[in-house]
Every structure is written in structure tokens, then in C-alpha cells.
XYZ file of C-alpha atoms in Angstrom:
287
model
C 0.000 0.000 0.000
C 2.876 2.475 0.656
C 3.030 2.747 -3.641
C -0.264 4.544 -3.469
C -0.651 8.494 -2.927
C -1.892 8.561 0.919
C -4.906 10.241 0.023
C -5.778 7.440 -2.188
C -5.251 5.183 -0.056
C -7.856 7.064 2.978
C -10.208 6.887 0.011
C -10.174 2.516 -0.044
C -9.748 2.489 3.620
C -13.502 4.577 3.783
C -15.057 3.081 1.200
C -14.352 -0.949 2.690
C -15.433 0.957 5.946
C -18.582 2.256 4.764
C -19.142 -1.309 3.204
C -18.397 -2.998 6.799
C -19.944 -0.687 9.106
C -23.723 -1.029 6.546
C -22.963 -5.237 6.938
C -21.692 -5.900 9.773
C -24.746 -4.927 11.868
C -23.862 -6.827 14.964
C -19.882 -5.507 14.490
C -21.886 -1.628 14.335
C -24.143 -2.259 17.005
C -22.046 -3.637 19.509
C -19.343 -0.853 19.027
C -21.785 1.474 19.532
C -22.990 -0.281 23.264
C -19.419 -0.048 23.798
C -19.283 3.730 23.725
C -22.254 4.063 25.660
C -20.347 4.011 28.667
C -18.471 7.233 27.633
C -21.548 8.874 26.246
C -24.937 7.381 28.144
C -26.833 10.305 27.291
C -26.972 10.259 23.413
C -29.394 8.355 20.930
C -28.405 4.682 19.288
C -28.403 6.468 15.717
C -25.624 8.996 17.734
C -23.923 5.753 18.659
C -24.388 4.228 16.038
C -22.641 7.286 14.300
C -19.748 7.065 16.496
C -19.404 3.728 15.757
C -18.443 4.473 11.956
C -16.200 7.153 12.914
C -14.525 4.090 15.054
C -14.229 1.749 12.057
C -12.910 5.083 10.103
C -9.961 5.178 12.401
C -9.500 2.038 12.608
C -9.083 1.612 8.922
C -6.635 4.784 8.712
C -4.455 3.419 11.244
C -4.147 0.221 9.485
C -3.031 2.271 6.251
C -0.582 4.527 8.607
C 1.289 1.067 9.715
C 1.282 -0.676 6.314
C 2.773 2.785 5.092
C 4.946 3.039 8.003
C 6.373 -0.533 7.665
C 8.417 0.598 4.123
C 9.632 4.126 5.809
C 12.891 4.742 6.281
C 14.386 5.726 10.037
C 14.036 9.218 9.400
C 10.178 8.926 7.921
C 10.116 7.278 10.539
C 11.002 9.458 13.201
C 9.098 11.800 11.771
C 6.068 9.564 12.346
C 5.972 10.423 15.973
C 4.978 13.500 18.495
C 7.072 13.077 21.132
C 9.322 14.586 23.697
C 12.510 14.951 25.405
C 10.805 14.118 28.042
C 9.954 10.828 27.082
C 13.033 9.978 26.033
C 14.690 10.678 29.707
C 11.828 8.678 31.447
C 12.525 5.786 29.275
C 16.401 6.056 30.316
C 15.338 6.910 33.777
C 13.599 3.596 34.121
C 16.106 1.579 32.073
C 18.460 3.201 34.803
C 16.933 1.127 37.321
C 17.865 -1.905 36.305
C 14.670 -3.996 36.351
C 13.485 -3.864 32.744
C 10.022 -2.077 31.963
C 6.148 -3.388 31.010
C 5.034 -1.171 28.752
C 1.365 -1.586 29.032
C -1.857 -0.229 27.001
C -5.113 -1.121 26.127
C -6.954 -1.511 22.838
C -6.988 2.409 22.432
C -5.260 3.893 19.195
C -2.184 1.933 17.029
C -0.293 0.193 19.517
C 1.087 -1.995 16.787
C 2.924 1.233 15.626
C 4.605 0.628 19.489
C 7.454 -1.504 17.438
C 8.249 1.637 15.338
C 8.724 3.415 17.739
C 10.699 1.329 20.242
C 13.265 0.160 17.100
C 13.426 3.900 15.450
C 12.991 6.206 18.073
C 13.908 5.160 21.058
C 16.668 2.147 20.132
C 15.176 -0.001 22.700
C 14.663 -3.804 22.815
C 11.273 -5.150 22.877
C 8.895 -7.996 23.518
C 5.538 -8.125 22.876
C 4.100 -10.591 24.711
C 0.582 -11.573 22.957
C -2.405 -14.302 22.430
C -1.647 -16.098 18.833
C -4.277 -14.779 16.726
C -6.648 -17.601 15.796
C -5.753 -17.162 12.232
C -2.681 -18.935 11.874
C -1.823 -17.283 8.737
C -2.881 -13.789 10.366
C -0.417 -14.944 12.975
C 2.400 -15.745 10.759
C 2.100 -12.325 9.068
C 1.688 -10.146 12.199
C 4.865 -12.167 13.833
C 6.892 -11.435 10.757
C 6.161 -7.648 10.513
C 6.622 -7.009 14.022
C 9.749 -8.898 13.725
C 10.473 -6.834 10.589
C 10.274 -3.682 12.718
C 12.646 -5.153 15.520
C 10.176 -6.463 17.678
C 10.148 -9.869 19.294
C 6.526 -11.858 20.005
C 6.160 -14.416 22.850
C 3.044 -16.116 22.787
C 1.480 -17.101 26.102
C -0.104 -20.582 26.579
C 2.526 -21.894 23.956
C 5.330 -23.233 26.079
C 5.332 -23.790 29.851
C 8.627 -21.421 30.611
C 6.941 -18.858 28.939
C 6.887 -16.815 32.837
C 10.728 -17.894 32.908
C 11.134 -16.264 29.535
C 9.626 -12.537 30.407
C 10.996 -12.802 33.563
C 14.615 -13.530 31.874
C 13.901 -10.357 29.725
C 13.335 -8.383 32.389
C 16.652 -9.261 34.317
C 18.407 -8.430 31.861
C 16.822 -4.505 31.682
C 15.178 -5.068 28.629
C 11.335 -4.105 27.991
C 8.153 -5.896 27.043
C 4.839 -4.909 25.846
C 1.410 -5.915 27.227
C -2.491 -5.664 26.460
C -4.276 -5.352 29.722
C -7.628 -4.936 29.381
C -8.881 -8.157 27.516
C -8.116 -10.897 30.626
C -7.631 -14.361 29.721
C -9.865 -17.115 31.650
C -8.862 -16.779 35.354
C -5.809 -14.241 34.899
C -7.964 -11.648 35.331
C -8.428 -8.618 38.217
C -11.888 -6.786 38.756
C -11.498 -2.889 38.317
C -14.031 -0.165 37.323
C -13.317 1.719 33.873
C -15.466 3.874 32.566
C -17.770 3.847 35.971
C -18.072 0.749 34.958
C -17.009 -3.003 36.095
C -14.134 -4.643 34.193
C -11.748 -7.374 34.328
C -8.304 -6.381 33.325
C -5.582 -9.083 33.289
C -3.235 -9.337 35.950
C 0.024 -10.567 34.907
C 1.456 -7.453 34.176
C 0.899 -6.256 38.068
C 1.910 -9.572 39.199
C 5.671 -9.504 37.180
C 5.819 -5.856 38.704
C 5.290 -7.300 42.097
C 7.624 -9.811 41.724
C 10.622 -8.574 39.743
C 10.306 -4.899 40.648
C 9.792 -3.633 36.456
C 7.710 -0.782 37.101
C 4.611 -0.344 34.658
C 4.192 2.097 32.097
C 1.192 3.033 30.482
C 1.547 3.921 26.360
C -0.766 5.331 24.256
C -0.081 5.951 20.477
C -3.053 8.091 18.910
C -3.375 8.896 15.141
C -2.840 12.662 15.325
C -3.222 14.243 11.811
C -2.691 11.652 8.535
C 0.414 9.943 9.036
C 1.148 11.400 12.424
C 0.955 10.035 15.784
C 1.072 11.602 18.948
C 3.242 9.383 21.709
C 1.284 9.644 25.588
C 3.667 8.470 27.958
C 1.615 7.842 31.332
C 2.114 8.026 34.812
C 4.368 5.042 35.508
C 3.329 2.746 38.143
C 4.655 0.823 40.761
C 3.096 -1.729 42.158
C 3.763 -1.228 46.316
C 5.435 -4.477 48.391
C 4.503 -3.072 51.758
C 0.654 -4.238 51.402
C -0.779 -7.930 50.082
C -0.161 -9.267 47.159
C -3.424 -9.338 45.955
C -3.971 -5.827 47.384
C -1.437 -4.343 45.510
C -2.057 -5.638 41.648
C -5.633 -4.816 42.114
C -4.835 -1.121 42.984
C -1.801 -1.054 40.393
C -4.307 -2.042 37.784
C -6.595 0.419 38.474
C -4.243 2.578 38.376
C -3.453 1.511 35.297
C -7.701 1.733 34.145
C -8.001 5.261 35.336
C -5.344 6.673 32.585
C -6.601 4.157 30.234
C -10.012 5.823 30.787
C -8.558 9.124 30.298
C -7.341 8.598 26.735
C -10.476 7.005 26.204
C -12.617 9.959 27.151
C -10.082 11.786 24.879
C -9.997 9.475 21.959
C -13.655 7.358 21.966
C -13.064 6.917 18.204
C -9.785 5.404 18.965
C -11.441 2.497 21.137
C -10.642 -0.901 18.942
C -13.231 -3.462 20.773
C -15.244 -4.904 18.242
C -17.489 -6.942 19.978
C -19.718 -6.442 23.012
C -17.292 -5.113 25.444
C -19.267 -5.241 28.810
C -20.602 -8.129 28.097
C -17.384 -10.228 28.105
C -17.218 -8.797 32.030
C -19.421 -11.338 33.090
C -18.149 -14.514 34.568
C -20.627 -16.458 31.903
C -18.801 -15.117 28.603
C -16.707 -17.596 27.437
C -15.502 -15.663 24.191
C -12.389 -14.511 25.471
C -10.983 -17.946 27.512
């Protein structure tokens, strides 16, 4: 796709999401009950609006990566709003000798995450991820993010796969999680959005155990072809209260600035199924 003029390529990327947001009436609708929780006062046909300006984005940030993928380090620099000040909390962390989790949600292109950690910053990373059920989808997502200079570990595919991110983080380097899809039982209850949620609790459990502090990122498609970088409030998750104690109220620490750049960027929110509904203990689409 990066042969074709950008503007050409927005053009295919609204017309196939035009096409899916008039078909896919469940995919619509249940986008749409999704974003009630950040706007309970307006209409369904207002949601339902919303909903196409999330599979708009969606699209466009799609293009933006596949373009991205092709660009050159100093395209691809130029990619990304970001500060000096990021840069010196990255090296501040790094300077304490743990590793980081970089963690974010399924708000704006964190794919675009292995850009920036191989161009920008010069920092190793893992993304540790579900295989998508797709095994060729898998294949190709492994090989691009390798491409960009980005490792994947799979969970639930070998039995030292704890051993493994815990390795990585000994040795100062940083890995990537999604927390707010849990998976079966590895799961802690916090309220996002004023609302009840399960977020998964790995993440605060290698903090509590290895010390990595966690740090919330948020990539959001500024202008076309332009991202803006949102480096959050890192957290660490306390050792002078119980375990259990302490990942709950790292993680929703952790939901609170998620719901920030949610509030921020609805149209940025990438759950395209019935969100809340997967928060009760009898949805089995996400185990």
C-alpha cells in the first residue's frame, strides 16, 4: 500500500469501511454499546454514528502502519509526536535496572509501538501476545513485528513462557502488554469507565515480583500519518501491602489513565465486539 498516494489510499480504507460498518450490523451495534459508557446520554443512531467514525480510524491506522512498515528511520522518526521528556523517562527507568512493562489497552495503534521502540527510542522489545486464531494472520503479524525489531512471545505456547519474560526483564530489557482483555482466570476486577471490568493481571503480578515498574503507552493517530506518543504516569506496584492488594490497585491505576485517553480518543477504542458483556463470569468468548 505504501506505492499509493496517501490520500488514495484514505479513500479505499472509507469506502471498505462504509461497506463494513452497513454489513456488519452486529460488528456496528455492539461498538456502539461499547461507547455508551463514555456517552450514556446520546441516541443509538448517535452511537451508532460514532461507531463508523470508530471503524474510520480504525481503517486509517491500518493504512498509517502498512505505510509506516516501508519508511525509512528518518520517515520514521518523523512519524511520531514526542518529547525529550519521554526519552529521559525511558532512560530513567532503564536506569533502574529492572526492565520495563510497557502496558496499554486496545486504544489507538499500539502496533505502531514496534516503530517506535526500534526507530525512536533504540530499545529492545517484547511483545508478549495471544496467537491470533488465524494462523496465517499470525504468521504475518509475527513477521512484521519482527520486521520492525520487535520480538513476540506467545502465552499458553510453552510452559517457561513466565521464565522467559521474567529472563527479559533481568536483563533490563522491555516488554509490551495488552491489559484490558483478561484471559480465563488471569484476570483482576477494576471499574473503567464507571463501569465493572476485568483487566488481566500478569502485568501487576511480574511488577510485584521482579520490581519492572509499569508504564502506560498510548499511540493516537494525530493528523494523517502522524501520531502523537502519551507516555503515562508510571506505576509501581507497592510491596509493603498484600499481594493481591497491591495488583488490584496497580491495575486500576493503570484503568483510570486508560479511561482518560479514552474519554479523549472514543473513536480510537478498537473493541469490536460487546465489550461489557465479556465482564461477566458467563462469557466464554475470550478464555
Amino acid at each position: 500500500m505504501h506505492w499509493l498516494p496517501r490520500a488514495v489510499s484514505y479513500l479505499i480504507g472509507s469506502i471498505v469501511t462504509w461497506l463494513a460498518w452497513t454489513l456488519m450490523r452486529d460488528c456496528r451495534a455492539a461498538v456502539a454499546d461499547n461507547l455508551r459508557a463514555v456517552f450514556p446520554d446520546e441516541t443509538e443512531r448517535q452511537l451508532q454514528r460514532r461507531a463508523l467514525a470508530t471503524f474510520r480510524a480504525y481503517a486509517f491506522d491500518c493504512v498509517d502502519f502498512l505505510r509506516a512498515i516501508e519508511a525509512s528511520d528518518e520517515d520514521a522518526s518523523a512519524l511520531f509526536e514526542h518529547s525529550v521528556e519521554s526519552h529521559a523517562l525511558f532512560e530513567r527507568l532503564l536506569a533502574g535496572g529492572r526492565g520495563i512493562i510497557v502496558v496499554t489497552g486496545h486504544c489507538g495503534n499500539w502496533e505502531m509501538g514496534s516503530l517506535l521502540m526500534k526507530r525512536t527510542v533504540d530499545a529492545h522489545l517484547t511483545i508478549i501476545a495471544m496467537a491470533e486464531a488465524n494462523p496465517d494472520v499470525n504468521r504475518i503479524r509475527t513477521r512484521i513485528r519482527a520486521r520492525l525489531g520487535a520480538e513476540t512471545l506467545e502465552v499458553r505456547q510453552s510452559l517457561d513462557t513466565a521464565l522467559q519474560i521474567r529472563r527479559r526483564l533481568d536483563e533490563n530489557q522491555m516488554i509490551a502488554m495488552l491489559m484490558d482483555r483478561h484471559l480465563g482466570r488471569d484476570r483482576v476486577a477494576v471499574t473503567l469507565l464507571g463501569r465493572h471490568a476485568w483487566f488481566l493481571r500478569t502485568p501487576a503480578l511480574l511488577s510485584y515480583l521482579g520490581g519492572a515498574p509499569l508504564l502506560p503507552c498510548f499511540i493516537n493517530r494525530a493528523a494523517p500519518g502522524r501520531f502523537s506518543v502519551h507516555l503515562g504516569r508510571p506505576i509501581h506496584v507497592s510491596r509493603d501491602r498484600p499481594r493481591d492488594e497491591a495488583i488490584q490497585q496497580a491495575t486500576q491505576e493503570f484503568a483510570d489513565q486508560l479511561g482518560e485517553r479514552l474519554r479523549k480518543h472514543p473513536d480510537h477504542w478498537y473493541h469490536f465486539y460487546r465489550y461489557w458483556d465479556a465482564q461477566r463470569d458467563s462469557y466464554a468468548g475470550l478464555e
